[in-house]
Amino acid sequence: MNGFPWLTVLTLVPLIGGVLVVGMGGQKQLARKLTLGLSLLSLGIALLIWKNFDAASGDLQFSERLDWVKSLGIQYHLGIDGLGLLMLLLTAIVTPLSLMAFWHNHDRSHIFGALVLWLQAGLFGTFTALNFFHWFIFWELGLIPAFFLVKFWGGPNRGPAATQFFVYTMVGSIGLLLAFLALRLATGSFDFIELAAMAKRGEISVKLGDALGWKSLSYSTLALLVFGLAFLGFAVKVPVIPFHTWLPVAYSEAPSPVTMLLTGVMSKMGVYGFLRILLPIFPEQVRLVLTPLLWLAVLTIVLSACAAFAQRDLKRMLAYSSINHLGYCLLAMFAAAGAATMVNQPELQKAAALNGVLLQMFNHGLTASVLFLFVTLLEKRSGGLRGLDDFGGIRKVVPVFTGLMGISLFSSLGLPGLNGFVGEFLVFKGAFPLAPWTTAVATIGLLVTAVFLLTLIQRVFCGPLNEKWAKLPDLTASELWLVIPSTVLMFVVGIYPQLVLGVIDATVVKLVQQLNF
Amino acid sequence: MHLQTLPWIILFLPLLAAVVITLFTQRDRKTSATLSISAIVIGFVLTVIFIKANSFNPEVKEVSLNWLDIGPLQAEFGLRLDALSLMMLLVVTGVGSAIHIYSWGYMHEDRCFSRFFASLSLFTFSMLGIVMANNFLQMFISWELVGVSSYLLIGFWYEKASAADAAKKAFITNRLGDFGFMLGILIVWAALGSLNFGKLEAGLADNPAALGSLATLGGLLVFCGAMGKSAQFPLHVWLPDAMEGPTPVSALIHAATMVAAGVYMLSRTFFIYTPEALQVIAWIGGCTALLAALVAVQQNDIKRILAYSTLSQLGYMVMAVGLAAPEAGMFHLTTHAFFKALLFLGAGSVIHAMHHEQDIWRMGGLCKKMPVTYWTFMVGTMALAGVWPLSGFFSKDAILAAAWHHSMPLFIIGVGVAALTTFYMFRLVFVAFLGGERSHEVGHAHESPWVMTWPLRILAVFSIVGGVIGVEALFGGMLHPGGEHPHGLAAQLVYPFKHAPVAALSGLAAFGIGLFAAWTLYARAKEDPLPARIGTLSRWMRDRFYFDELYEATVIKVHDATAAVVDWFDRWLIGFAAVRGSAGATSLFGNVLRFIQSGSLQAYAFLLVLGVAVILFFVLGR
């Protein structure tokens, strides 16, 4: 199994598939089916990789390594561990959902399909690359189709929204690029694994200082500066407040199927970057600024929840809620990066926190995209209306819709038995002993989340029926087929979280060792 | 059948019923109700069988499976069966069965009959989960599930805005307590390295200082959970509003089971509380008991009177735990489950007969129209008021005796609350059941059908004898080993007068005073005489001491304002950075942005990628 370049194939399928789909411009129906078929093929390959993945080992698997530009030390280096695998699976699950959500829209559907496939290729590439050079290409490759998807199919303000989204992320990317050029100059390597090994030996800041020694900057300040540049790149992507202002606009203006991809998978690129790149390569720097980072995470959690409560547009509300949920990942990640000298069994707490982070990434990807899927279905019925006060009492006419969307909403607010709970609980379990004050304040976020999600249920579904919607149709059979598998998955992960935890645990153990020095 | 599998069946039958009803029998009302009712009745029968076979003290106390297993971090899913949980199991399935059966009659005409029973079964499952949990995490999970099923049931008539509001309020208030609970669990878990109640207790017994400086804080945080669920001051505001749900729900959830979960949890985890924490718990319980009793005196809605009465009695139970007498708290919980469920179902029967009229001043003279309801209601009232030898007398006396031994001020509060209890309950009885008809609806009222009256009769029997069937000895033996506990009927009947005569006699005196005051004021009253006599105080009591208004003005306003500020700030930032206003944006992004405004974005994207490549090669090729 390990001889065959599975990861390359996985990335190439949507990449080439996108070209094919564009080429079939004339036969839109066929193009559409081909697109979906290709995304299902990717899902199949991803499941195959999962099946052959050795969960007991935290090492990188399915590795591929080729010299690309030998003189520059650029290697084509791929590999996945539990974290990578989880992200591949998530991407493979959300993409077909998004395509199906767009199924009844005939506006340049073949271009739409191709862009989604390219986006998927970018994501697969990002989650498997281990060398900065092509990792960065894929990182950017994901951005470009996303930009056009927002720009061409978005709402009334799609133009500015797309531009802002693009520029913001680009500024972050430039920071990342500069940081890695500095690292390359100092260490001669672009390889994440090699860099992390150097960081563990404490060589990075010395080398940076030697190579780039600039005026009177001390070595540690310089290293902190480089860290800051890289941090910016990921902070915009997650996003961390106050780098988040592009997000509500982009999420609400993007067509909902695209929002599913943006929130479901693209937001995970940032968290993934933190885990794979930032924490392992800059552990000393993270510790230096740990307290501000932790409070930044708390700020992200609490402010985004409060902002979500103030929204009157369902998509904007869910957009802020998305920031909030990823805030828990930030909190646990930073807490686990600390030295934790005063804590009982620090390794156990860190492992719990990081397991929580990974699980939360998967859960949020699933739940948030399904929620936006429901918004798509609602918009389809209401002719584009999606305000909190536009509905009222529709539970009476669309009970099945209400029940299923209610399940997703309760999953989002962390109800036990559904997927959201275990991740959040592990996050708090791990983070609380490691950073008690920040974690205690962060519970405010959980409470406010409950407040605005219940407000959503109450305003939209409960109360007297708004007569305007007396004839609202309930979910059709094909829509049920779209929604039920993901709902079942929510229950499965909620009741048997070991399904996901079993895959990631060995990886987490390794990550904890990496962070201990 | 192997006896160790019985508890699992008892636990999962209601869940199975809920799932089957939701997925398959939504349209078939009869099947749905039958499924739900049989799930809980079978659960009750199996519990009895289990206790017959194993007594209240089985040899194997725990059965468990591994649920989470990530390296050294493990969490189990297990059941703990000892006297405490088995007795509670009997109460939940027993009283629950009566209420399920009653619901068939009460909800018969409702459009969403099946959905009602599905939610009821989901609730039963969650509640049994709390009762049988052998570790903190599982208890917390069931705890949250109880929260959500109560949300579904309170908001059952979701078309009514008030019901939807009440459901949301209940869920959120409970969640507020739950986060304290969660942090408390995490403190205990981090310090002691286990979640299992047995292991925690053993660990703390070996090393009482294991929790270190966090012991009191941890205990109080866990208590926060109980404050939410058992509606203790200051998180009590949700319970009276929860009466928006159908009356059987009020009986099941907001009288007999869910609100008792807090007290049960306190008893289960009694070993973690330090004396300081217990002091706080006792006073919160005492204050709740007093405040709620005062409010109950001036309510006119029959269900609200009972709701505040429930609050007040829960205050008693929490106070008992705080006074280091959890067995007294559990004893009162058990007897209270009988007579309060009886009172609520009686009230439901009245409301059913009166076509959803709930104001007691529009009833009157119902004793002749509804004799079974009247007599059973009377039994419930006397049990609640603590008439010897009804059940309430013994359990209330156990609490008063504990207060007498530990804290004089709390003893005085306890006796005062007992007098108030008698007063407001007989006010209710005199106004609603005796005297003349106060509205023409009374003329049309008639006795409820047998599915509703038989549960009343059964609960009435238990309300009478519940104090002397050995409940106290059972809890006492487990929670306070070594203490003296009466055995035998005669010994139990006179035990309170021997053990703590002052407490027992004060309780009876309080009953006498309350009854006398209620008789003088309300026996022949046309309207409430109290507002004229005590003026402002009466208004404060009627308006629930303005807690809702206080929260509205503080917590909710602050929350709304924060949200508005954050939102405004965000929009302002966006407006500043947005491409619409080019001046502000340019200052942020400078030259980068000029590209966008001048050329096409495709070109820009291309240029940027190209630029990246050029820089890369330039730098690397150096």
mmCIF file of C-alpha atoms in Angstrom, chain B residues 226-507:
data_model
loop_
_atom_site.group_PDB
_atom_site.id
_atom_site.type_symbol
_atom_site.label_atom_id
_atom_site.label_comp_id
_atom_site.label_asym_id
_atom_site.label_seq_id
_atom_site.Cartn_x
_atom_site.Cartn_y
_atom_site.Cartn_z
ATOM 1 C CA ALA B 226 -27.420 21.646 41.774
ATOM 2 C CA MET B 227 -28.361 25.304 42.083
ATOM 3 C CA GLY B 228 -29.421 25.333 38.455
ATOM 4 C CA LYS B 229 -31.265 22.032 38.380
ATOM 5 C CA SER B 230 -32.837 22.309 41.814
ATOM 6 C CA ALA B 231 -33.665 25.961 41.177
ATOM 7 C CA GLN B 232 -31.916 27.396 44.199
ATOM 8 C CA PHE B 233 -31.642 31.112 44.764
ATOM 9 C CA PRO B 234 -30.342 32.999 42.740
ATOM 10 C CA LEU B 235 -30.884 30.627 39.798
ATOM 11 C CA HIS B 236 -34.480 29.890 40.806
ATOM 12 C CA VAL B 237 -36.190 32.103 38.248
ATOM 13 C CA TRP B 238 -36.750 29.440 35.628
ATOM 14 C CA LEU B 239 -38.885 27.043 37.643
ATOM 15 C CA PRO B 240 -42.084 29.086 38.050
ATOM 16 C CA ASP B 241 -42.010 29.989 34.348
ATOM 17 C CA ALA B 242 -41.573 26.332 33.500
ATOM 18 C CA MET B 243 -45.218 25.860 34.487
ATOM 19 C CA GLU B 244 -45.991 26.852 30.893
ATOM 20 C CA GLY B 245 -45.479 23.191 30.041
ATOM 21 C CA PRO B 246 -48.357 20.695 30.211
ATOM 22 C CA THR B 247 -49.321 19.856 33.796
ATOM 23 C CA PRO B 248 -48.093 16.231 33.796
ATOM 24 C CA VAL B 249 -44.717 17.651 32.825
ATOM 25 C CA SER B 250 -44.834 19.998 35.768
ATOM 26 C CA ALA B 251 -45.603 17.036 37.979
ATOM 27 C CA LEU B 252 -42.908 14.796 36.579
ATOM 28 C CA ILE B 253 -40.095 17.202 35.931
ATOM 29 C CA HIS B 254 -40.701 20.178 38.089
ATOM 30 C CA ALA B 255 -41.835 18.403 41.201
ATOM 31 C CA ALA B 256 -40.855 14.784 41.486
ATOM 32 C CA THR B 257 -37.735 14.117 39.480
ATOM 33 C CA MET B 258 -35.673 16.635 37.565
ATOM 34 C CA VAL B 259 -35.514 19.306 40.232
ATOM 35 C CA ALA B 260 -34.697 16.602 42.741
ATOM 36 C CA ALA B 261 -31.636 15.707 40.675
ATOM 37 C CA GLY B 262 -29.676 18.524 42.295
ATOM 38 C CA VAL B 263 -30.338 17.187 45.775
ATOM 39 C CA TYR B 264 -29.579 13.668 44.637
ATOM 40 C CA MET B 265 -26.289 14.815 43.145
ATOM 41 C CA LEU B 266 -25.350 16.601 46.363
ATOM 42 C CA SER B 267 -26.006 13.437 48.337
ATOM 43 C CA ARG B 268 -24.093 11.329 45.847
ATOM 44 C CA THR B 269 -21.058 13.608 46.026
ATOM 45 C CA PHE B 270 -21.449 14.528 49.679
ATOM 46 C CA PHE B 271 -17.883 13.491 50.433
ATOM 47 C CA ILE B 272 -16.268 16.333 48.481
ATOM 48 C CA TYR B 273 -17.773 19.242 50.395
ATOM 49 C CA THR B 274 -15.725 21.015 53.033
ATOM 50 C CA PRO B 275 -17.448 22.464 56.145
ATOM 51 C CA GLU B 276 -17.192 25.953 54.632
ATOM 52 C CA ALA B 277 -18.862 24.778 51.432
ATOM 53 C CA LEU B 278 -21.600 23.084 53.449
ATOM 54 C CA GLN B 279 -22.219 26.298 55.329
ATOM 55 C CA VAL B 280 -22.836 28.139 52.055
ATOM 56 C CA ILE B 281 -25.046 25.339 50.775
ATOM 57 C CA ALA B 282 -27.157 25.341 53.932
ATOM 58 C CA TRP B 283 -27.750 29.067 53.807
ATOM 59 C CA ILE B 284 -28.603 29.102 50.125
ATOM 60 C CA GLY B 285 -31.101 26.337 50.798
ATOM 61 C CA GLY B 286 -32.566 28.173 53.778
ATOM 62 C CA CYS B 287 -32.928 31.448 51.863
ATOM 63 C CA THR B 288 -34.556 29.706 48.936
ATOM 64 C CA ALA B 289 -37.018 27.970 51.244
ATOM 65 C CA LEU B 290 -38.028 31.213 52.911
ATOM 66 C CA LEU B 291 -38.202 33.420 49.819
ATOM 67 C CA ALA B 292 -40.193 30.927 47.805
ATOM 68 C CA ALA B 293 -42.642 30.302 50.648
ATOM 69 C CA LEU B 294 -43.263 34.038 50.961
ATOM 70 C CA VAL B 295 -43.894 34.355 47.243
ATOM 71 C CA ALA B 296 -46.249 31.376 47.244
ATOM 72 C CA VAL B 297 -48.500 33.152 49.745
ATOM 73 C CA GLN B 298 -49.546 35.759 47.197
ATOM 74 C CA GLN B 299 -49.831 33.774 43.962
ATOM 75 C CA ASN B 300 -53.232 33.142 42.432
ATOM 76 C CA ASP B 301 -52.369 30.665 39.682
ATOM 77 C CA ILE B 302 -52.805 27.161 41.075
ATOM 78 C CA LYS B 303 -49.731 25.839 39.293
ATOM 79 C CA ARG B 304 -47.583 28.765 40.336
ATOM 80 C CA ILE B 305 -48.467 28.253 43.980
ATOM 81 C CA LEU B 306 -47.329 24.677 43.653
ATOM 82 C CA ALA B 307 -44.229 25.774 41.747
ATOM 83 C CA TYR B 308 -43.125 28.123 44.501
ATOM 84 C CA SER B 309 -43.997 25.503 47.036
ATOM 85 C CA THR B 310 -41.680 23.132 45.170
ATOM 86 C CA LEU B 311 -38.922 25.737 45.238
ATOM 87 C CA SER B 312 -39.404 26.144 48.933
ATOM 88 C CA GLN B 313 -39.297 22.407 49.638
ATOM 89 C CA LEU B 314 -36.198 22.049 47.474
ATOM 90 C CA GLY B 315 -34.658 24.737 49.632
ATOM 91 C CA TYR B 316 -35.373 22.515 52.632
ATOM 92 C CA MET B 317 -33.663 19.563 51.016
ATOM 93 C CA VAL B 318 -30.584 21.554 50.023
ATOM 94 C CA MET B 319 -30.464 23.020 53.500
ATOM 95 C CA ALA B 320 -30.505 19.489 54.907
ATOM 96 C CA VAL B 321 -27.480 18.539 52.815
ATOM 97 C CA GLY B 322 -25.736 21.694 53.966
ATOM 98 C CA LEU B 323 -26.488 20.731 57.561
ATOM 99 C CA ALA B 324 -24.558 17.510 56.981
ATOM 100 C CA ALA B 325 -27.754 15.478 56.915
ATOM 101 C CA PRO B 326 -28.053 14.323 53.299
ATOM 102 C CA GLU B 327 -30.154 11.378 54.450
ATOM 103 C CA ALA B 328 -32.775 13.830 55.695
ATOM 104 C CA GLY B 329 -32.649 15.649 52.371
ATOM 105 C CA MET B 330 -33.112 12.403 50.444
ATOM 106 C CA PHE B 331 -35.906 11.335 52.785
ATOM 107 C CA HIS B 332 -37.749 14.575 52.136
ATOM 108 C CA LEU B 333 -37.023 14.243 48.426
ATOM 109 C CA THR B 334 -38.742 10.861 48.402
ATOM 110 C CA THR B 335 -41.847 11.850 50.330
ATOM 111 C CA HIS B 336 -42.009 15.141 48.455
ATOM 112 C CA ALA B 337 -41.957 13.250 45.165
ATOM 113 C CA PHE B 338 -45.109 11.439 46.255
ATOM 114 C CA PHE B 339 -47.166 14.312 47.590
ATOM 115 C CA LYS B 340 -45.983 16.997 45.180
ATOM 116 C CA ALA B 341 -46.625 14.791 42.163
ATOM 117 C CA LEU B 342 -50.037 14.116 43.705
ATOM 118 C CA LEU B 343 -50.705 17.833 44.155
ATOM 119 C CA PHE B 344 -49.652 18.669 40.612
ATOM 120 C CA LEU B 345 -51.718 15.890 39.119
ATOM 121 C CA GLY B 346 -54.626 17.027 41.279
ATOM 122 C CA ALA B 347 -54.147 20.550 39.992
ATOM 123 C CA GLY B 348 -54.007 19.134 36.473
ATOM 124 C CA SER B 349 -57.275 17.343 37.065
ATOM 125 C CA VAL B 350 -58.835 20.631 38.189
ATOM 126 C CA ILE B 351 -57.397 22.533 35.239
ATOM 127 C CA HIS B 352 -58.616 19.823 32.877
ATOM 128 C CA ALA B 353 -62.121 20.053 34.342
ATOM 129 C CA MET B 354 -62.077 23.856 34.279
ATOM 130 C CA HIS B 355 -61.035 24.017 30.626
ATOM 131 C CA HIS B 356 -57.568 25.396 31.319
ATOM 132 C CA GLU B 357 -58.596 27.930 33.919
ATOM 133 C CA GLN B 358 -55.773 28.222 36.455
ATOM 134 C CA ASP B 359 -56.802 31.145 38.672
ATOM 135 C CA ILE B 360 -57.917 29.861 42.073
ATOM 136 C CA TRP B 361 -60.199 32.879 42.553
ATOM 137 C CA ARG B 362 -62.299 31.641 39.641
ATOM 138 C CA MET B 363 -62.802 28.172 41.125
ATOM 139 C CA GLY B 364 -64.425 27.493 44.503
ATOM 140 C CA GLY B 365 -66.740 24.725 45.614
ATOM 141 C CA LEU B 366 -64.959 22.069 43.588
ATOM 142 C CA CYS B 367 -65.074 19.582 46.472
ATOM 143 C CA LYS B 368 -68.556 18.457 45.540
ATOM 144 C CA LYS B 369 -67.935 18.316 41.789
ATOM 145 C CA MET B 370 -64.662 16.413 41.978
ATOM 146 C CA PRO B 371 -64.609 14.339 45.170
ATOM 147 C CA VAL B 372 -61.685 12.078 44.287
ATOM 148 C CA THR B 373 -59.558 14.984 43.207
ATOM 149 C CA TYR B 374 -60.568 16.910 46.326
ATOM 150 C CA TRP B 375 -59.799 14.193 48.832
ATOM 151 C CA THR B 376 -56.521 13.187 47.263
ATOM 152 C CA PHE B 377 -55.536 16.841 46.993
ATOM 153 C CA MET B 378 -56.363 17.226 50.654
ATOM 154 C CA VAL B 379 -54.099 14.308 51.521
ATOM 155 C CA GLY B 380 -51.286 15.887 49.520
ATOM 156 C CA THR B 381 -51.822 19.211 51.242
ATOM 157 C CA MET B 382 -51.739 17.677 54.700
ATOM 158 C CA ALA B 383 -48.655 15.659 53.870
ATOM 159 C CA LEU B 384 -46.929 18.783 52.574
ATOM 160 C CA ALA B 385 -47.986 20.760 55.615
ATOM 161 C CA GLY B 386 -46.518 18.082 57.839
ATOM 162 C CA VAL B 387 -49.491 16.571 59.673
ATOM 163 C CA TRP B 388 -48.563 13.626 61.875
ATOM 164 C CA PRO B 389 -48.516 10.752 60.844
ATOM 165 C CA LEU B 390 -48.437 11.619 57.137
ATOM 166 C CA SER B 391 -45.176 11.267 55.257
ATOM 167 C CA GLY B 392 -44.270 14.948 55.108
ATOM 168 C CA PHE B 393 -44.213 15.220 58.867
ATOM 169 C CA PHE B 394 -41.392 12.724 59.260
ATOM 170 C CA SER B 395 -39.170 13.993 56.495
ATOM 171 C CA LYS B 396 -39.606 17.636 57.408
ATOM 172 C CA ASP B 397 -38.959 16.747 61.005
ATOM 173 C CA ALA B 398 -35.696 15.046 60.079
ATOM 174 C CA ILE B 399 -34.558 18.297 58.485
ATOM 175 C CA LEU B 400 -35.725 20.450 61.389
ATOM 176 C CA ALA B 401 -33.959 18.119 63.799
ATOM 177 C CA ALA B 402 -30.741 18.480 61.821
ATOM 178 C CA ALA B 403 -31.125 22.259 61.927
ATOM 179 C CA TRP B 404 -31.852 22.125 65.665
ATOM 180 C CA HIS B 405 -28.541 20.334 66.218
ATOM 181 C CA HIS B 406 -26.442 22.493 63.936
ATOM 182 C CA SER B 407 -27.753 25.989 63.475
ATOM 183 C CA MET B 408 -30.323 27.946 65.425
ATOM 184 C CA PRO B 409 -31.025 30.617 62.789
ATOM 185 C CA LEU B 410 -31.692 27.979 60.157
ATOM 186 C CA PHE B 411 -33.961 26.123 62.589
ATOM 187 C CA ILE B 412 -36.040 29.265 63.060
ATOM 188 C CA ILE B 413 -36.225 29.787 59.301
ATOM 189 C CA GLY B 414 -37.222 26.149 58.891
ATOM 190 C CA VAL B 415 -40.083 26.396 61.370
ATOM 191 C CA GLY B 416 -41.213 29.694 59.869
ATOM 192 C CA VAL B 417 -41.287 28.141 56.408
ATOM 193 C CA ALA B 418 -43.310 25.231 57.787
ATOM 194 C CA ALA B 419 -45.941 27.674 59.059
ATOM 195 C CA LEU B 420 -45.973 29.531 55.743
ATOM 196 C CA THR B 421 -46.329 26.235 53.870
ATOM 197 C CA THR B 422 -49.434 25.303 55.808
ATOM 198 C CA PHE B 423 -50.790 28.795 55.320
ATOM 199 C CA TYR B 424 -50.462 28.995 51.536
ATOM 200 C CA MET B 425 -51.595 25.417 50.946
ATOM 201 C CA PHE B 426 -54.765 25.815 52.971
ATOM 202 C CA ARG B 427 -55.356 29.170 51.337
ATOM 203 C CA LEU B 428 -55.338 27.272 48.054
ATOM 204 C CA VAL B 429 -57.658 24.552 49.359
ATOM 205 C CA PHE B 430 -60.139 26.942 50.993
ATOM 206 C CA VAL B 431 -60.365 29.217 47.965
ATOM 207 C CA ALA B 432 -60.376 26.627 45.188
ATOM 208 C CA PHE B 433 -62.213 23.662 46.666
ATOM 209 C CA LEU B 434 -64.456 24.985 49.444
ATOM 210 C CA GLY B 435 -66.928 27.835 49.595
ATOM 211 C CA GLY B 436 -69.253 28.819 46.781
ATOM 212 C CA GLU B 437 -68.702 28.694 43.054
ATOM 213 C CA ARG B 438 -66.703 31.700 41.962
ATOM 214 C CA SER B 439 -67.313 31.403 38.222
ATOM 215 C CA HIS B 440 -69.754 29.648 35.940
ATOM 216 C CA GLU B 441 -67.069 27.224 34.664
ATOM 217 C CA VAL B 442 -67.283 25.509 38.037
ATOM 218 C CA GLY B 443 -70.865 24.577 37.215
ATOM 219 C CA HIS B 444 -69.696 22.570 34.192
ATOM 220 C CA ALA B 445 -66.769 20.927 35.970
ATOM 221 C CA HIS B 446 -66.891 17.187 36.514
ATOM 222 C CA GLU B 447 -64.606 14.473 37.815
ATOM 223 C CA SER B 448 -61.747 13.363 35.546
ATOM 224 C CA PRO B 449 -61.660 9.903 33.898
ATOM 225 C CA TRP B 450 -60.215 6.890 35.704
ATOM 226 C CA VAL B 451 -56.804 7.028 33.974
ATOM 227 C CA MET B 452 -56.378 10.307 35.750
ATOM 228 C CA THR B 453 -57.918 9.530 39.121
ATOM 229 C CA TRP B 454 -56.237 6.175 39.758
ATOM 230 C CA PRO B 455 -52.738 7.639 39.704
ATOM 231 C CA LEU B 456 -54.062 10.180 42.216
ATOM 232 C CA ARG B 457 -55.325 7.453 44.529
ATOM 233 C CA ILE B 458 -52.070 5.496 44.383
ATOM 234 C CA LEU B 459 -49.951 8.560 45.024
ATOM 235 C CA ALA B 460 -52.239 9.497 47.923
ATOM 236 C CA VAL B 461 -51.577 6.157 49.586
ATOM 237 C CA PHE B 462 -47.832 6.698 49.341
ATOM 238 C CA SER B 463 -48.169 10.250 50.578
ATOM 239 C CA ILE B 464 -49.791 8.883 53.702
ATOM 240 C CA VAL B 465 -47.502 5.990 54.474
ATOM 241 C CA GLY B 466 -44.273 7.226 52.844
ATOM 242 C CA GLY B 467 -42.817 8.370 56.143
ATOM 243 C CA VAL B 468 -42.930 5.045 57.909
ATOM 244 C CA ILE B 469 -41.946 2.482 55.301
ATOM 245 C CA GLY B 470 -38.269 2.554 56.173
ATOM 246 C CA VAL B 471 -37.012 5.123 53.713
ATOM 247 C CA GLU B 472 -35.195 7.052 56.382
ATOM 248 C CA ALA B 473 -33.421 4.028 57.804
ATOM 249 C CA LEU B 474 -32.347 3.061 54.303
ATOM 250 C CA PHE B 475 -30.767 6.407 53.453
ATOM 251 C CA GLY B 476 -29.474 6.878 56.957
ATOM 252 C CA GLY B 477 -27.759 3.514 56.908
ATOM 253 C CA MET B 478 -25.971 4.373 53.728
ATOM 254 C CA LEU B 479 -25.155 8.071 54.031
ATOM 255 C CA HIS B 480 -24.632 8.259 57.770
ATOM 256 C CA PRO B 481 -23.488 4.839 58.894
ATOM 257 C CA GLY B 482 -23.336 4.439 62.629
ATOM 258 C CA GLY B 483 -26.222 6.766 63.433
ATOM 259 C CA GLU B 484 -29.381 5.577 65.162
ATOM 260 C CA HIS B 485 -32.249 4.856 62.849
ATOM 261 C CA PRO B 486 -35.670 3.588 63.874
ATOM 262 C CA HIS B 487 -36.915 0.201 62.732
ATOM 263 C CA GLY B 488 -40.433 -1.086 63.001
ATOM 264 C CA LEU B 489 -43.674 0.792 62.514
ATOM 265 C CA ALA B 490 -44.319 1.847 66.096
ATOM 266 C CA ALA B 491 -40.763 2.970 66.641
ATOM 267 C CA GLN B 492 -40.889 5.059 63.473
ATOM 268 C CA LEU B 493 -44.162 6.672 64.426
ATOM 269 C CA VAL B 494 -42.828 8.045 67.683
ATOM 270 C CA TYR B 495 -39.160 8.418 66.754
ATOM 271 C CA PRO B 496 -39.272 12.179 66.034
ATOM 272 C CA PHE B 497 -40.714 12.941 69.459
ATOM 273 C CA LYS B 498 -37.993 10.970 71.195
ATOM 274 C CA HIS B 499 -35.101 11.994 69.039
ATOM 275 C CA ALA B 500 -35.613 15.764 68.903
ATOM 276 C CA PRO B 501 -38.854 16.665 70.686
ATOM 277 C CA VAL B 502 -38.402 20.420 70.258
ATOM 278 C CA ALA B 503 -38.162 20.100 66.509
ATOM 279 C CA ALA B 504 -41.144 17.789 66.261
ATOM 280 C CA LEU B 505 -43.346 19.920 68.480
ATOM 281 C CA SER B 506 -42.272 23.137 66.716
ATOM 282 C CA GLY B 507 -43.236 21.558 63.406
#
